[in-house]
Coordinates of C-alpha atoms in Angstrom, one line a residue:
Chain A
X1 CA -112.2 95.1 111.7
X2 CA -114.3 92.5 110.0
X3 CA -114.0 88.9 111.2
X4 CA -113.7 85.7 109.2
X5 CA -116.5 85.3 106.7
X6 CA -117.8 82.2 105.1
X7 CA -120.2 81.7 102.2
X8 CA -122.7 80.2 101.9
X9 CA -124.0 79.9 105.4
X10 CA -126.2 77.0 104.5
X11 CA -126.1 74.6 101.6
X12 CA -128.5 71.8 100.9
X13 CA -127.5 69.4 98.1
X14 CA -128.4 66.1 96.8
X15 CA -126.1 63.1 97.1
X16 CA -123.6 63.0 94.3
X17 CA -123.5 66.7 93.6
X18 CA -120.4 68.8 94.0
X19 CA -120.3 71.8 96.4
X20 CA -117.8 74.6 97.0
X21 CA -117.5 76.7 100.1
X22 CA -115.6 80.0 100.4
X23 CA -113.7 81.4 103.4
X24 CA -112.4 85.0 103.7
X25 CA -109.9 85.3 106.5
X26 CA -109.2 88.4 108.6
X27 CA -106.9 90.7 106.6
X28 CA -103.2 90.0 107.0
X29 CA -103.7 86.6 108.8
X30 CA -101.4 84.4 106.9
X31 CA -102.7 81.1 108.2
X32 CA -106.1 79.6 107.4
X33 CA -107.5 76.4 108.8
X34 CA -110.5 74.3 107.8
X35 CA -112.4 72.2 110.4
X36 CA -115.5 70.0 110.2
X37 CA -118.0 69.7 113.1
X38 CA -120.7 67.1 113.2
X39 CA -123.7 67.3 115.5
X40 CA -122.8 66.9 119.1
X41 CA -119.0 66.7 118.5
X42 CA -116.1 69.1 118.7
X43 CA -114.6 70.4 115.5
X44 CA -112.0 68.2 113.7
X45 CA -109.0 69.5 111.8
X46 CA -109.1 69.1 108.0
X47 CA -106.3 71.1 106.6
X48 CA -104.4 74.4 106.8
X49 CA -102.6 76.9 104.6
X50 CA -99.8 79.3 105.3
X51 CA -100.2 82.0 102.6
X52 CA -101.0 80.0 99.5
X53 CA -99.2 76.8 100.5
X54 CA -101.3 73.9 101.9
X55 CA -99.0 72.5 104.6
X56 CA -101.0 69.7 106.1
X57 CA -104.1 67.6 105.3
X58 CA -105.9 65.3 107.8
X59 CA -106.7 61.7 107.0
X60 CA -110.3 62.9 107.2
X61 CA -109.8 64.7 103.9
X62 CA -110.6 62.0 101.4
X63 CA -109.8 62.3 97.7
X64 CA -113.2 63.9 97.2
X65 CA -112.2 66.9 99.1
X66 CA -109.9 69.6 97.8
X67 CA -108.9 72.9 99.2
X68 CA -107.1 75.9 97.7
X69 CA -105.9 79.3 98.7
X70 CA -104.7 80.6 95.3
X71 CA -103.4 84.0 96.3
X72 CA -102.9 83.6 99.9
X73 CA -106.1 85.4 100.7
X74 CA -109.5 83.6 100.5
X75 CA -109.8 79.9 100.4
X76 CA -112.2 77.4 98.9
X77 CA -113.1 73.9 100.0
X78 CA -114.7 71.7 97.4
X79 CA -116.4 68.4 98.0
X80 CA -117.0 66.2 95.0
X81 CA -119.7 63.5 94.7
X82 CA -121.2 64.4 98.1
X83 CA -122.3 61.7 100.5
X84 CA -124.7 61.8 103.3
X85 CA -121.8 61.4 105.7
X86 CA -120.5 64.8 104.5
X87 CA -123.3 66.6 106.3
X88 CA -121.7 68.8 108.9
X89 CA -120.7 72.3 109.7
X90 CA -117.6 73.4 107.9
X91 CA -115.6 75.9 109.9
X92 CA -112.9 78.2 108.7
X93 CA -110.4 79.9 111.1
X94 CA -107.6 82.4 110.4
X95 CA -104.5 83.1 112.5
X96 CA -101.9 85.8 112.6
X97 CA -98.3 85.2 113.6
X98 CA -97.5 86.7 117.0
X99 CA -93.7 87.1 116.9
X100 CA -91.8 84.3 118.6
X101 CA -95.0 82.8 119.9
X102 CA -96.0 81.7 116.5
X103 CA -99.6 81.2 115.6
X104 CA -101.4 81.0 118.9
X105 CA -104.9 82.4 118.2
X106 CA -107.5 81.1 115.8
X107 CA -110.5 83.2 114.9
X108 CA -113.4 81.2 113.7
X109 CA -115.9 82.1 111.0
X110 CA -119.7 81.5 111.3
X111 CA -119.4 78.2 109.4
X112 CA -121.2 76.7 106.4
X113 CA -123.8 74.1 107.3
X114 CA -124.0 71.4 104.7
X115 CA -126.9 69.0 104.4
X116 CA -126.7 66.2 101.9
X117 CA -130.0 64.6 101.1
Chain B
X1 CA -102.8 60.2 118.6
X2 CA -103.9 63.0 120.8
X3 CA -107.1 62.5 122.7
X4 CA -108.9 65.2 124.5
X5 CA -111.6 64.3 127.0
X6 CA -114.0 66.6 128.8
X7 CA -116.2 66.0 131.7
X8 CA -119.0 66.3 132.4
X9 CA -120.5 66.1 128.9
X10 CA -123.7 67.8 130.2
X11 CA -124.1 70.0 133.2
X12 CA -127.3 71.4 134.5
X13 CA -126.7 73.9 137.3
X14 CA -128.7 76.5 139.2
X15 CA -128.0 80.2 139.0
X16 CA -125.7 81.3 141.7
X17 CA -123.9 77.9 142.0
X18 CA -120.2 77.1 141.3
X19 CA -118.9 74.3 139.2
X20 CA -115.9 73.1 137.3
X21 CA -115.4 71.5 133.9
X22 CA -112.4 69.3 133.4
X23 CA -110.3 68.8 130.3
X24 CA -107.8 66.0 130.2
X25 CA -105.5 65.3 127.2
X26 CA -103.2 62.4 126.4
X27 CA -99.9 63.8 125.0
X28 CA -97.6 66.6 126.0
X29 CA -98.7 70.1 125.1
X30 CA -98.4 73.5 126.6
X31 CA -101.1 75.2 124.6
X32 CA -104.7 74.9 125.6
X33 CA -107.7 76.8 124.5
X34 CA -111.2 77.2 125.7
X35 CA -114.1 78.1 123.4
X36 CA -117.8 78.8 123.8
X37 CA -120.4 77.8 121.2
X38 CA -124.0 78.9 121.2
X39 CA -126.5 76.7 119.3
X40 CA -126.1 77.0 115.6
X41 CA -123.3 79.5 116.0
X42 CA -119.5 79.5 115.6
X43 CA -116.8 79.3 118.2
X44 CA -116.0 82.2 120.4
X45 CA -112.5 82.2 122.0
X46 CA -112.5 82.5 125.8
X47 CA -109.0 81.7 126.9
X48 CA -105.6 80.8 125.6
X49 CA -103.3 79.1 128.1
X50 CA -99.7 78.9 127.0
X51 CA -97.7 77.6 129.9
X52 CA -97.8 75.3 133.0
X53 CA -99.6 77.0 135.8
X54 CA -101.3 79.6 133.6
X55 CA -104.5 81.0 135.1
X56 CA -106.8 83.4 133.3
X57 CA -110.1 84.9 134.4
X58 CA -112.8 86.8 132.7
X59 CA -116.0 87.6 134.5
X60 CA -117.4 84.5 136.1
X61 CA -115.1 82.1 134.3
X62 CA -111.6 81.1 135.3
X63 CA -109.3 78.7 133.4
X64 CA -106.1 77.0 134.5
X65 CA -103.6 74.7 133.0
X66 CA -101.4 72.0 134.6
X67 CA -99.3 70.6 131.8
X68 CA -97.7 68.0 134.1
X69 CA -101.1 66.5 134.9
X70 CA -102.3 67.2 131.3
X71 CA -105.3 68.8 132.8
X72 CA -107.1 72.1 132.4
X73 CA -110.1 73.3 134.4
X74 CA -112.8 75.9 133.6
X75 CA -114.3 77.1 136.8
X76 CA -117.7 78.9 136.8
X77 CA -118.5 81.1 139.7
X78 CA -122.1 82.1 140.6
X79 CA -123.5 80.9 137.3
X80 CA -126.0 83.1 135.4
X81 CA -128.4 82.0 132.6
X82 CA -126.3 83.9 130.0
X83 CA -123.5 81.3 130.5
X84 CA -125.7 78.6 129.0
X85 CA -123.8 77.2 126.0
X86 CA -121.5 74.4 125.0
X87 CA -117.9 74.8 126.1
X88 CA -115.0 73.2 124.3
X89 CA -111.4 72.8 125.3
X90 CA -108.9 72.3 122.5
X91 CA -105.2 71.3 122.6
X92 CA -102.5 72.1 120.2
X93 CA -100.8 68.8 119.8
X94 CA -98.5 69.9 116.9
X95 CA -94.9 68.8 117.2
X96 CA -93.9 71.8 115.1
X97 CA -95.6 75.1 114.5
X98 CA -98.7 73.8 112.8
X99 CA -101.0 74.9 115.6
X100 CA -103.7 72.5 114.6
X101 CA -106.2 72.0 117.4
X102 CA -107.7 68.8 118.7
X103 CA -111.0 69.5 120.4
X104 CA -112.8 67.7 123.2
X105 CA -116.4 66.6 122.7
X106 CA -117.7 69.6 124.6
X107 CA -119.6 70.3 127.8
X108 CA -123.1 71.4 127.4
X109 CA -123.9 73.8 130.2
X110 CA -127.5 74.7 131.1
X111 CA -128.0 77.2 133.8
X112 CA -131.5 77.2 135.3
X113 CA -133.3 79.7 137.5

């Protein structure tokens, strides 16, 4: 059973460039979450999908950010015109539905560390 | 807006000692999570607490939840060096079934010999 995978693990980019990250959830987990973690802080929720539908976006997700999950499997997170403040670890998590309990467990991937210079 | 506070933020403790990390949150929730994070690594799930009075134990760690007080504790018994890491509590503050987590700022635990 493979866990959540993310690619790339590290990305260094220059300010103003676009970047795209990929997340592959655990098979058959129909929910997928994106979080952002800056140094010394806890992760912050960005957005989540149920199958291919994006159900909620945080106010943290500015117009420069877009996320997709086109076939309800892998997801991509794109940041356009990167800024130094975008430097962070971007974490993906997937979650299975546990009957009447709903989605109670989130399994996190290794993260993509973005550095904007 | 849901706020989650942990204390202490940093804890240096000797091997063999006991200590407790506290997690307070600001709005009603009956779902609380504890995660461990090693430097440069992702989050490892430790406990999922789903009801008032829930208590779970794994090895030297025990977590409890008091939803009325909006408080969870993570108790460490006879600490060993391998427990050195940052510990986060997270609360599901969703009103529906979104299950989006709000994390505390973390407690960095350092266990010394």
